[in-house]
Short mmCIF file of C-alpha atoms and ligand atoms in Angstrom, two decimals:
data_model
loop_
_atom_site.label_atom_id
_atom_site.label_comp_id
_atom_site.label_asym_id
_atom_site.label_seq_id
_atom_site.Cartn_x
_atom_site.Cartn_y
_atom_site.Cartn_z
CA ALA A 1 159.16 192.31 38.39
CA SER A 2 158.69 189.76 41.01
CA HIS A 3 162.50 189.20 40.79
CA ASN A 4 163.16 192.74 41.72
CA SER A 5 161.40 192.37 44.94
CA MET A 6 163.45 189.51 46.31
CA CYS A 7 166.88 190.32 47.86
CA TYR A 8 169.58 187.73 47.95
CA HIS A 9 172.99 187.70 49.91
CA ASP A 10 175.51 185.12 48.88
CA ASN A 11 172.90 183.22 46.93
CA SER A 12 170.76 183.00 49.86
CA LEU A 13 167.17 184.61 49.98
CA VAL A 14 167.23 187.28 52.69
CA SER A 15 164.09 189.18 52.11
CA ALA A 16 161.16 189.61 49.74
CA SER A 17 157.63 190.91 49.55
CA LEU A 18 154.93 188.40 50.40
CA GLU A 19 153.64 188.53 46.77
CA ALA A 20 157.14 187.49 45.44
CA LEU A 21 157.39 184.71 48.02
CA ILE A 22 154.06 183.31 46.93
CA GLN A 23 155.02 183.38 43.35
CA HIS A 24 158.26 181.81 44.08
CA LEU A 25 156.45 178.79 45.36
CA VAL A 26 154.45 178.39 42.21
CA PRO A 27 155.71 175.66 39.78
CA THR A 28 155.88 176.37 35.98
CA VAL A 29 156.75 174.25 33.02
CA ASP A 30 160.55 174.89 33.62
CA TYR A 31 160.62 175.80 37.28
CA TYR A 32 160.17 173.95 40.57
CA PRO A 33 160.93 175.65 44.00
CA ASP A 34 163.91 174.35 46.04
CA ARG A 35 162.77 171.79 48.51
CA SER A 36 164.14 173.81 51.66
CA TYR A 37 162.31 176.86 50.32
CA VAL A 38 159.02 174.84 50.10
CA PHE A 39 159.38 173.69 53.60
CA THR A 40 160.41 177.04 55.08
CA PHE A 41 157.62 179.00 53.37
CA LEU A 42 154.97 176.48 54.03
CA LEU A 43 155.95 176.40 57.67
CA SER A 44 156.16 180.15 58.19
CA SER A 45 153.88 181.71 55.58
CA ARG A 46 151.05 181.18 58.23
CA LEU A 47 152.59 184.21 60.21
CA PHE A 48 151.27 186.26 57.23
CA LEU A 49 148.31 184.58 55.67
CA HIS A 50 146.17 181.63 56.28
CA PRO A 51 147.28 178.26 54.70
CA TYR A 52 144.04 178.18 52.87
CA GLU A 53 144.68 181.64 51.16
CA LEU A 54 148.11 180.41 50.24
CA MET A 55 146.97 177.28 48.78
CA THR A 56 144.07 179.13 46.73
CA ARG A 57 146.55 181.73 45.45
CA VAL A 58 149.32 179.11 44.45
CA CYS A 59 146.92 176.91 42.60
CA HIS A 60 145.17 179.88 40.88
CA LEU A 61 148.59 181.32 39.74
CA CYS A 62 149.72 177.97 38.58
CA VAL A 63 146.70 177.47 36.42
CA GLU A 64 146.61 180.99 35.19
CA GLN A 65 150.19 181.13 34.20
CA GLN A 66 149.41 178.43 31.53
CA ARG A 67 146.70 180.40 29.88
CA SER A 68 147.61 181.70 26.47
CA GLY A 69 144.21 182.10 24.87
CA ASP A 70 144.72 179.02 22.73
CA ALA A 71 142.79 176.18 24.08
CA LEU A 72 144.91 173.38 22.65
CA LEU A 73 148.17 174.94 23.74
CA ASP A 74 146.91 175.61 27.21
CA LYS A 75 145.97 171.97 27.55
CA ILE A 76 149.39 170.95 26.63
CA ARG A 77 151.18 173.32 28.84
CA PHE A 78 148.97 172.38 31.75
CA ARG A 79 149.80 168.67 31.19
CA GLU A 80 153.60 169.65 31.44
CA VAL A 81 153.08 171.51 34.76
CA ALA A 82 150.47 169.38 36.40
CA PRO A 83 152.95 166.78 37.76
CA LYS A 84 154.91 169.60 39.38
CA LEU A 85 151.88 170.97 40.99
CA VAL A 86 150.92 167.58 42.18
CA GLN A 87 154.65 167.18 43.64
CA LEU A 88 154.06 170.47 45.56
CA LEU A 89 150.80 169.48 46.91
CA THR A 90 152.22 166.17 47.82
CA GLU A 91 155.07 167.84 49.97
CA TRP A 92 152.37 169.99 51.59
CA THR A 93 150.02 167.10 52.46
CA GLU A 94 152.87 164.93 53.85
CA THR A 95 154.67 167.55 55.79
CA PHE A 96 151.73 169.61 56.91
CA PRO A 97 148.84 167.16 57.06
CA TYR A 98 146.97 169.07 59.55
CA ASP A 99 146.46 172.15 57.44
CA PHE A 100 143.89 169.94 55.61
CA ARG A 101 141.60 169.44 58.65
CA ASP A 102 140.27 172.72 57.28
CA GLU A 103 137.30 171.86 54.98
CA ARG A 104 138.20 174.64 52.60
CA MET A 105 141.68 173.08 52.22
CA MET A 106 140.14 169.78 51.28
CA ARG A 107 137.72 171.39 48.83
CA CYS A 108 140.60 173.14 47.12
CA LEU A 109 142.51 169.85 46.85
CA LYS A 110 139.47 168.24 45.32
CA ASP A 111 138.99 171.01 42.83
CA MET A 112 142.69 170.61 41.82
CA THR A 113 142.14 167.04 41.39
CA HIS A 114 139.24 167.74 38.96
CA HIS A 115 141.36 170.12 37.22
CA VAL A 116 144.31 167.86 36.84
CA ALA A 117 141.96 165.17 35.70
CA ARG A 118 141.27 167.06 32.45
CA GLY A 119 144.74 167.02 31.30
CA ASP A 120 146.80 164.11 32.56
CA GLU A 121 145.56 160.63 33.83
CA TYR A 122 148.97 160.09 35.49
CA SER A 123 148.88 163.24 37.62
CA TRP A 124 145.09 162.51 38.50
CA ARG A 125 146.03 159.10 39.82
CA ALA A 126 148.79 160.63 41.80
CA MET A 127 146.45 163.18 43.28
CA GLN A 128 144.01 160.33 44.21
CA GLN A 129 146.68 158.40 46.04
CA MET A 130 147.86 161.47 47.80
CA THR A 131 144.38 162.33 49.00
CA GLN A 132 144.03 158.74 50.34
CA ARG A 133 147.16 158.90 52.38
CA LEU A 134 146.10 162.27 53.72
CA ILE A 135 142.77 160.98 54.89
CA LYS A 136 144.42 157.90 56.46
CA ARG A 137 146.85 160.16 58.30
CA LEU A 138 144.08 162.51 59.47
CA SER A 139 142.11 159.63 60.67
CA ALA A 140 144.92 158.25 62.64
CA LEU A 141 145.37 161.67 64.20
CA GLY A 142 141.65 161.85 65.13
CA GLN A 143 141.95 158.48 66.90
CA TYR A 144 145.04 159.49 68.69
CA GLU A 145 143.38 162.56 69.96
CA GLU A 146 140.35 160.57 71.05
CA ALA A 147 142.69 158.08 72.72
CA VAL A 148 144.71 160.64 74.62
CA ALA A 149 141.30 162.31 75.79
CA ALA A 150 140.11 158.96 77.13
CA LEU A 151 143.29 158.26 78.99
CA ASN A 152 143.22 161.66 80.40
CA ALA A 153 139.73 161.03 81.70
CA VAL A 154 140.82 157.89 83.37
CA ALA A 155 143.75 159.52 84.94
CA MET A 156 141.33 162.38 86.16
CA GLU A 157 139.01 159.84 88.00
CA ARG A 158 139.93 160.16 91.58
CA PRO A 159 139.46 156.74 93.26
CA ALA A 160 138.69 156.77 97.01
CA SER A 161 141.93 155.09 97.44
CA LEU A 162 143.83 158.18 96.69
CA LYS A 163 141.93 160.51 98.95
CA SER A 164 143.86 159.85 102.01
CA LYS A 165 147.41 158.57 102.46
CA GLN A 166 146.26 155.64 104.84
CA ALA A 167 143.79 154.45 102.30
CA SER A 168 146.25 154.81 99.55
CA GLY A 169 147.83 151.47 100.33
CA GLN A 170 145.50 149.84 98.03
CA ARG A 171 146.82 151.65 95.04
CA SER A 172 149.53 149.59 93.38
CA ASP A 173 152.93 151.65 93.39
CA VAL A 174 155.35 151.70 90.49
CA LEU A 175 157.70 149.01 91.88
CA SER A 176 154.90 146.51 91.89
CA VAL A 177 154.29 147.28 88.13
CA CYS A 178 157.98 147.53 86.98
CA ASP A 179 161.06 147.29 89.21
CA ASP A 180 163.59 147.44 86.43
CA PRO A 181 164.76 151.06 85.77
CA PHE A 182 165.83 150.14 82.20
CA ILE A 183 162.48 148.81 81.27
CA LEU A 184 160.62 151.72 82.84
CA ALA A 185 162.97 154.28 80.92
CA GLN A 186 162.06 152.14 77.65
CA GLN A 187 158.48 152.54 78.23
CA LEU A 188 158.83 156.20 78.95
CA THR A 189 160.55 156.42 75.58
CA HIS A 190 157.70 154.89 73.93
CA ILE A 191 155.24 157.42 75.31
CA GLU A 192 157.61 160.22 74.37
CA LEU A 193 158.15 159.16 70.79
CA ASP A 194 154.33 158.28 70.32
CA ARG A 195 153.41 161.72 71.45
CA LEU A 196 156.00 163.50 69.64
CA SER A 197 155.15 161.75 66.26
CA PHE A 198 151.76 163.48 66.46
CA ILE A 199 152.98 167.09 66.71
CA GLY A 200 152.82 169.04 63.53
CA PRO A 201 155.83 171.06 62.73
CA GLU A 202 153.39 174.09 62.12
CA GLU A 203 152.31 173.78 65.68
CA PHE A 204 155.51 175.51 66.84
CA ILE A 205 154.63 178.50 64.55
CA GLN A 206 150.93 178.54 64.84
CA THR A 207 151.36 179.65 68.49
CA PHE A 208 152.71 182.97 67.18
CA ALA A 209 150.37 183.26 64.26
CA MET A 210 147.53 183.81 66.71
CA LYS A 211 149.06 187.03 67.91
CA ASP A 212 149.70 188.45 64.49
CA PRO A 213 147.51 191.49 63.78
CA LEU A 214 147.44 190.34 60.16
CA GLU A 215 145.77 187.15 61.14
CA ASN A 216 142.02 187.44 60.36
CA HIS A 217 140.93 183.93 60.69
CA LYS A 218 141.08 183.60 64.46
CA GLY A 219 138.32 181.23 64.52
CA PHE A 220 140.38 178.53 62.80
CA PHE A 221 143.39 178.90 64.89
CA ARG A 222 141.42 178.89 68.15
CA LYS A 223 139.70 175.67 67.17
CA ARG A 224 142.83 173.92 66.03
CA LYS A 225 145.44 175.78 67.73
CA THR A 226 148.35 173.61 68.96
CA SER A 227 146.74 170.67 70.77
CA ASN A 228 149.27 167.98 70.27
CA LEU A 229 152.07 170.32 71.42
CA GLU A 230 149.95 171.01 74.48
CA ALA A 231 149.15 167.40 75.09
CA TYR A 232 152.96 166.71 75.04
CA VAL A 233 153.64 169.41 77.45
CA ASN A 234 150.89 168.03 79.80
CA TRP A 235 152.56 164.60 79.67
CA PHE A 236 155.67 166.11 80.99
CA ASN A 237 153.80 167.63 83.88
CA ARG A 238 151.97 164.45 84.52
CA LEU A 239 155.29 162.54 84.66
CA SER A 240 156.72 165.02 87.30
CA TYR A 241 153.60 164.70 89.39
CA LEU A 242 153.61 160.84 89.15
CA VAL A 243 157.29 160.74 90.30
CA ALA A 244 156.35 163.00 93.23
CA THR A 245 153.32 160.95 94.02
CA GLU A 246 155.12 157.67 94.01
CA ILE A 247 157.81 159.06 96.44
CA CYS A 248 155.28 160.85 98.96
CA MET A 249 152.73 157.96 99.08
CA PRO A 250 154.54 155.09 100.90
CA VAL A 251 153.96 155.12 104.68
CA LYS A 252 157.58 153.80 105.55
CA LYS A 253 160.55 155.86 105.13
CA LYS A 254 162.60 152.89 103.81
CA HIS A 255 160.17 152.38 101.05
CA ARG A 256 160.11 156.05 100.08
CA ALA A 257 163.88 155.92 100.02
CA ARG A 258 163.80 153.01 97.68
CA ILE A 259 161.40 154.54 95.25
CA ILE A 260 163.63 157.69 95.14
CA GLU A 261 166.67 155.44 94.28
CA PHE A 262 164.59 153.67 91.78
CA PHE A 263 163.78 156.80 89.98
CA ILE A 264 167.30 158.01 90.05
CA ASP A 265 168.23 154.80 88.12
CA VAL A 266 165.30 155.48 85.73
CA ALA A 267 166.64 158.98 85.09
CA GLN A 268 170.11 157.64 84.53
CA GLU A 269 168.59 155.19 82.01
CA CYS A 270 166.67 158.07 80.23
CA PHE A 271 169.85 159.96 79.99
CA ASN A 272 171.78 156.96 78.39
CA ILE A 273 168.89 156.46 76.03
CA GLY A 274 168.96 160.18 74.87
CA ASN A 275 165.43 160.70 76.39
CA PHE A 276 166.04 164.26 77.84
CA ASN A 277 162.43 165.01 78.26
CA SER A 278 161.57 162.13 80.66
CA LEU A 279 164.86 162.82 82.37
CA MET A 280 163.89 166.47 83.07
CA ALA A 281 160.42 165.57 84.11
CA ILE A 282 161.88 163.05 86.63
CA ILE A 283 164.31 165.57 88.05
CA THR A 284 161.54 168.23 88.19
CA GLY A 285 159.46 165.70 90.20
CA MET A 286 162.15 165.03 92.73
CA ASN A 287 162.73 168.85 93.14
CA MET A 288 159.09 169.56 94.02
CA SER A 289 159.08 170.80 97.47
CA PRO A 290 156.93 168.09 98.88
CA VAL A 291 159.62 165.69 97.84
CA SER A 292 162.81 167.87 98.48
CA ARG A 293 161.51 168.49 102.07
CA LEU A 294 161.65 164.84 103.07
CA LYS A 295 165.07 165.25 104.74
CA LYS A 296 164.90 162.07 106.83
CA THR A 297 163.97 160.17 103.63
CA TRP A 298 166.80 161.66 101.54
CA SER A 299 169.26 160.92 104.30
CA LYS A 300 168.85 157.31 103.47
CA VAL A 301 169.49 157.74 99.70
CA ASN A 302 172.89 157.77 97.95
CA THR A 303 172.63 161.09 95.79
CA ASP A 304 175.81 160.97 94.00
CA LYS A 305 174.31 159.80 90.80
CA PHE A 306 171.39 162.24 91.09
CA GLU A 307 173.71 165.23 91.57
CA ILE A 308 175.55 164.38 88.35
CA LEU A 309 172.26 164.28 86.46
CA GLU A 310 171.02 167.45 88.04
CA HIS A 311 174.26 169.15 86.88
CA GLN A 312 173.67 167.82 83.37
CA MET A 313 170.32 169.65 83.43
CA ASP A 314 171.40 172.62 85.34
CA PRO A 315 169.64 175.67 83.89
CA SER A 316 172.65 178.07 84.39
CA SER A 317 174.55 179.57 81.42
CA ASN A 318 171.35 178.95 79.32
CA PHE A 319 171.47 175.17 80.02
CA SER A 320 175.02 174.96 78.51
CA ASN A 321 175.62 171.38 79.90
CA TYR A 322 172.33 170.02 78.61
CA ARG A 323 173.09 171.74 75.12
CA THR A 324 176.40 169.96 74.95
CA ALA A 325 174.83 166.59 75.94
CA LEU A 326 172.02 167.19 73.42
CA ARG A 327 174.66 167.93 70.66
CA GLY A 328 176.37 164.69 71.59
CA ALA A 329 173.21 162.69 71.36
CA THR A 330 172.47 164.36 68.06
CA GLN A 331 175.97 163.26 66.71
CA ARG A 332 175.42 159.73 67.95
CA SER A 333 172.06 159.79 66.13
CA GLU A 334 173.58 161.09 62.83
CA THR A 335 176.17 158.10 62.83
CA ALA A 336 173.89 155.51 64.42
CA HIS A 337 173.89 151.90 63.47
CA SER A 338 170.98 150.79 65.63
CA SER A 339 167.67 152.47 66.06
CA GLN A 340 168.38 152.66 69.65
CA GLU A 341 171.33 154.85 68.97
CA LYS A 342 169.09 157.18 66.81
CA ILE A 343 166.98 158.27 69.74
CA VAL A 344 167.07 161.91 70.70
CA ILE A 345 164.24 163.29 72.68
CA PRO A 346 164.82 166.93 73.57
CA PHE A 347 163.89 168.75 76.73
CA PHE A 348 160.74 170.03 75.01
CA SER A 349 159.86 173.12 76.91
CA LEU A 350 163.40 174.40 76.29
CA LEU A 351 162.93 173.78 72.68
CA ILE A 352 159.77 175.63 72.52
CA LYS A 353 161.17 178.45 74.49
CA ASP A 354 164.16 178.80 72.05
CA ILE A 355 161.75 179.01 69.17
CA TYR A 356 159.63 181.46 70.97
CA PHE A 357 162.70 183.77 71.75
CA LEU A 358 163.91 183.42 68.12
CA ASN A 359 160.43 184.64 67.09
CA GLU A 360 160.25 187.42 69.55
CA GLY A 361 163.78 188.51 69.12
CA CYS A 362 163.68 189.69 65.49
CA ALA A 363 160.96 191.22 63.42
CA SER A 364 159.14 189.21 60.77
CA ARG A 365 158.88 192.07 58.44
CA LEU A 366 161.52 194.67 57.53
CA ALA A 367 160.75 198.43 57.42
CA ASN A 368 160.17 198.38 53.61
CA GLY A 369 157.34 195.81 54.25
CA HIS A 370 159.46 193.00 53.11
CA ILE A 371 159.38 189.67 54.98
CA ASN A 372 162.53 188.97 56.77
CA PHE A 373 163.38 185.58 55.28
CA GLU A 374 166.70 185.07 57.09
CA LYS A 375 164.39 184.68 60.28
CA LEU A 376 162.16 182.08 58.54
CA TRP A 377 165.29 180.14 57.54
CA GLU A 378 166.34 180.03 61.19
CA LEU A 379 162.95 178.99 62.34
CA ALA A 380 162.84 176.32 59.78
CA LYS A 381 166.20 175.09 60.83
CA GLN A 382 165.13 174.57 64.35
CA VAL A 383 161.81 172.89 63.37
CA SER A 384 163.37 170.56 60.78
CA GLU A 385 165.87 169.31 63.41
CA PHE A 386 162.77 168.48 65.56
CA LEU A 387 161.41 166.59 62.48
CA VAL A 388 164.33 164.33 62.27
CA TRP A 389 164.12 163.31 66.05
CA ARG A 390 160.46 162.94 65.64
CA GLN A 391 160.65 160.17 63.08
CA VAL A 392 162.71 157.63 65.08
CA ILE A 393 160.80 154.39 65.50
CA CYS A 394 161.14 153.19 69.09
CA PRO A 395 163.07 149.94 69.13
CA PHE A 396 162.05 148.69 72.56
CA ASP A 397 159.43 146.02 73.33
CA ARG A 398 156.08 147.58 74.47
CA ASP A 399 154.80 146.59 77.84
CA ARG A 400 151.08 147.29 77.86
CA ARG A 401 150.62 147.02 81.55
CA ILE A 402 153.39 149.43 82.33
CA LEU A 403 152.29 151.89 79.80
CA GLN A 404 148.74 151.79 80.89
CA TYR A 405 150.09 152.42 84.55
CA LEU A 406 152.35 155.39 83.49
CA VAL A 407 149.65 157.20 81.53
CA THR A 408 146.52 156.55 83.66
CA THR A 409 147.30 155.74 87.26
CA PRO A 410 145.98 158.69 89.41
CA VAL A 411 148.35 161.20 90.74
CA PHE A 412 148.28 163.62 93.66
CA SER A 413 147.44 167.28 93.00
CA GLU A 414 149.73 169.82 94.46
CA ASP A 415 147.89 170.16 97.71
CA GLU A 416 147.49 166.46 98.02
CA LEU A 417 151.39 166.08 97.55
CA HIS A 418 151.86 168.51 100.44
CA LEU A 419 149.47 166.68 102.66
CA ALA A 420 151.05 163.27 101.79
CA SER A 421 154.57 164.71 102.52
CA TYR A 422 153.43 166.02 105.98
CA GLU A 423 151.97 162.75 106.80
CA SER A 424 155.33 161.21 106.01
CA GLU A 425 157.42 163.58 107.85
CA GLY A 426 155.81 166.10 110.12
CA PRO A 427 156.01 169.90 109.73
CA GLU A 428 159.29 171.19 110.86
CA ASN A 429 158.77 174.84 111.53
CA ASN A 430 156.06 177.40 111.84
CA MET A 431 155.71 177.93 108.18
CA GLU A 432 155.13 174.42 107.55
CA LYS A 433 152.79 174.09 110.40
CA ASP A 434 150.73 176.81 108.84
CA SER A 435 150.92 175.41 105.59
CA ARG A 436 149.89 171.85 107.02
CA ARG A 437 146.80 173.57 108.71
CA SER A 438 145.61 175.33 105.49
CA LEU A 439 145.47 172.03 103.61
CA ARG A 440 142.42 169.44 103.60
CA TRP A 441 142.03 166.21 101.72
CA VAL A 442 139.15 166.84 99.26
C1 LIG B 709 170.21 180.03 74.48
O1 LIG B 709 170.86 179.24 73.57
C2 LIG B 709 170.22 179.05 72.47
C3 LIG B 709 170.82 177.99 71.54
O2 LIG B 709 172.09 178.32 71.44
C4 LIG B 709 169.90 180.20 71.70
O3 LIG B 709 169.05 180.12 70.65
C5 LIG B 709 169.12 181.38 72.77
O4 LIG B 709 169.17 182.56 72.05
C6 LIG B 709 170.00 181.30 73.97
N1 LIG B 709 169.28 182.16 74.84
C7 LIG B 709 169.68 183.18 75.66
C8 LIG B 709 168.72 183.93 76.50
O5 LIG B 709 170.92 183.47 75.46
#
């Protein structure tokens, strides 16, 4: 019966009822779901039901299907299916470990371990090892989240030295910490890859799940939400503000121009590395109005290189130049001989936007109540591309001092940037004069 409720086109699953999809995930003695199906359904099923509900139902079905009424036969059959269930749960815990931050998921995992232990020593041991790896991974995540929170707290402290531009001479500037654009780009790449590595694939989808009327576990999602994804977007904003702060802060025009030139070189190195996210953050910082209005400063800068980079990241025609460059970097990555050539760090906000519009642009359910699985394949395709990029190990040496500076040095707020900018080059027209009057150092 379940087969009747699954529709295929050219051998590819296009739609099915939720029940049939759940059944399709359940291993039996002579069936194990296709890997790409497992990933796609585990990723997107959260649009329709809570991961905990899915796990309970899959485990229950897997156990129940072995029941024949004959205790001995049941035991033999469960022994045959147990390794497959372990394999499924292993794929789940390794690809979506954050689902197991929910206690109920952990309890279900424990129950299954007990259940498996009755039949098969080997599977029981595999369950134990899987659980150990999962706990390790979750504790690394906890440490990462605490570390990011601590760094953000340091960055939020606003030392007196930043409160007025005259006094800010005491704050070291970026050039005193690192004056080599290639090294700085390498350290930015470390930060990007570190933060990317903690984003769970489900975070892209979880954002939509919260809006789904079928979602009735709002508490869980509100608590867990998409925090690593948000932390990563915050990093992008921080880098833009850092670039703008470094440029607006120096008292001397010559010094400001030197910093602009330095960041253009850093942006160029980011481009060469394939770090499009830092590249875009730097360009965004340079285009913030407190920076772009510094006409006298810019007149001292050779902007040829910057214009080429801006052209690469030009939003027109749906970022077509950038998309071409990203494809180039992806191809380089696929045939890479060194880990440096493997690096692809997408402009992240655009990736999120693409996935968002993909989700908004077509219905998750068809008129007959079936789930539109074509859409889920497409979501999975985009997210799995991200997973390949995420797993690159950053090959560069870490420089702790530079890294520390990049993530913790205080940056100006928007108002402070404007004030610093007016102190560098006074208001030019009445609008700027009004704007200058409305601002105060706080
Ligand atoms: C922009 O391009 C992406 C990738 O090709 C596509 O998924 C998206 O739908 C496009 N957006 C618009 C508004 O055309």
